[in-house]
C-alpha cells in the first residue's frame, strides 16, 4: 500500500490505516508524502510540538493545504491556533483567566445534568443513533454555556463545524439544519448572510473569512453584546478582563476565538464520544468491566482518546534547516505531526492496538503537547465521563444495531452515524 493513501480523505471512509502507519513508523518515521513530511513517532511529534521556534504554527497555518491567497493566510494567522509565541501566550493567558473557578463549577454541574437528560430522552426507545441523538448535543450545550449563547442557537455551531471540518465530505460541506423560526433575532441576522452552494454545487472555502460570513456576523454581534451586557459565562469574563498592561481582547480576537471554540471545540468531542462508544462496542468485555467498576471510567476515557484519536494531524512549517530522525528538513518545508500514529507507538504504549480500559495512565497526544496543548481538554474529559456514566446508569450494556458511517476526512477521525440498541 502506497504511503500516499494517508493523505487521501477517501481512505478514512473505511477507517484509519493503522497497519500502514505502523510500518512507516518503524521503517521511515519521518516520511515524505505529497508536499509534506509526515512525522509518525511519539517522541518526534512531541519534539515538533514543543519547539515552535523551529516548527512554526504561524508561518503557513496548521492545515496541510496552504491558504489560497495571501489575505487568507493573514486571516488564519489571527487565530490562536495559528499563532507562535509571544502573541499566542498573550491571548491564551487572557483566555485562561476567564475560566474562573465559579464559571467552571457551574459548567461541571450542568454537563452532568445535560448528559443524564440526553440519555433519558432516548432510554425508552430501545435504540438510537448514538452519534446523532446523544453525542452531538452535549458539546453544543457546553459551548453555548461557555459563550453565553442562547440554547436555541446552539445548532448554529453544529452546522458551522460541519462545514469547516467536513469540507471534504459532500454531506457535511453544505450542512444547514437550523430553522430560522427556532432561533433568536441574533441568529436570524447571521443566517441571512449564510452562503449558498455555487453553480458547481460547491460551498465557498470555509477556511477563509469570506467562506463563513454567518459565523462572523453572529460572533461580532455576540462579542459586542458581551462587552455591553456581561453575564456569568466565560466569554463575558474574557471580554471584561484587562491585564496588567491594560490589554484586553478585541472584538476581532473574540470573533476568532468563537470560530476556534465553535468548530474545533465542538467537532473534536463530537467525534471523540462516538469513537469511545465504537471502541467499547468492539470490545464488549471492556464495556462490562466499566459496568462493574465505575472507578475505571476516568482511565477508560484516556484510553478512548488514545485508541480513537479524533484529530489525526496538525501541520507546522520549518523556520530553518533542521534534522528529525536522521531526515534533513529544509526551511519552509511542511511538517505534519500524525497523532493517529503517535498514539499507537509501540515504544510508548505496550500492545498499542489493544483497547484496554485498565491501561496505566499514558502520555497520549490527543490534546497536543507544548504551548498549544488544548485549552478545552478538561471540559472534554468531563463531558466524556459524564455521558458514559449516564449511558451505563440508564441503558446498561448497549450493542451495535447497524453499520456505522464515517466522515470523509483525512483530518477528523469522524463517525457520522453509530446505531445502537439495548434491552
Coordinates of C-alpha atoms in Angstrom, one line a residue, residues 158-176 194-197 201-206 211-212 407-408 416:
X158 CA -23.3 22.2 14.6
X159 CA -23.6 23.5 11.0
X160 CA -20.5 25.7 11.2
X161 CA -18.3 22.8 12.4
X162 CA -19.8 20.5 9.8
X163 CA -18.9 23.0 7.0
X164 CA -15.4 23.6 8.2
X165 CA -14.3 20.2 9.4
X166 CA -16.3 18.3 6.8
X167 CA -15.3 20.3 3.8
X168 CA -14.1 17.1 2.2
X169 CA -17.4 15.4 2.8
X170 CA -20.2 16.1 0.4
X171 CA -22.9 15.9 3.1
X172 CA -21.2 17.9 5.8
X173 CA -19.9 20.6 3.4
X174 CA -23.4 22.0 2.8
X175 CA -24.8 21.4 6.3
X176 CA -27.8 23.7 7.0
X194 CA -25.2 32.3 5.2
X195 CA -23.6 31.4 1.8
X196 CA -25.2 29.0 -0.6
X197 CA -23.6 26.5 -2.9
X201 CA -22.6 22.7 -6.1
X202 CA -19.5 23.7 -4.0
X203 CA -19.6 26.0 -1.0
X204 CA -17.1 28.8 -0.7
X205 CA -13.9 27.8 1.2
X206 CA -14.9 27.6 4.9
X211 CA -16.5 31.5 3.4
X212 CA -18.1 31.8 6.9
X407 CA -16.7 11.0 7.8
X408 CA -14.8 11.5 4.6
X416 CA -21.4 10.4 11.4

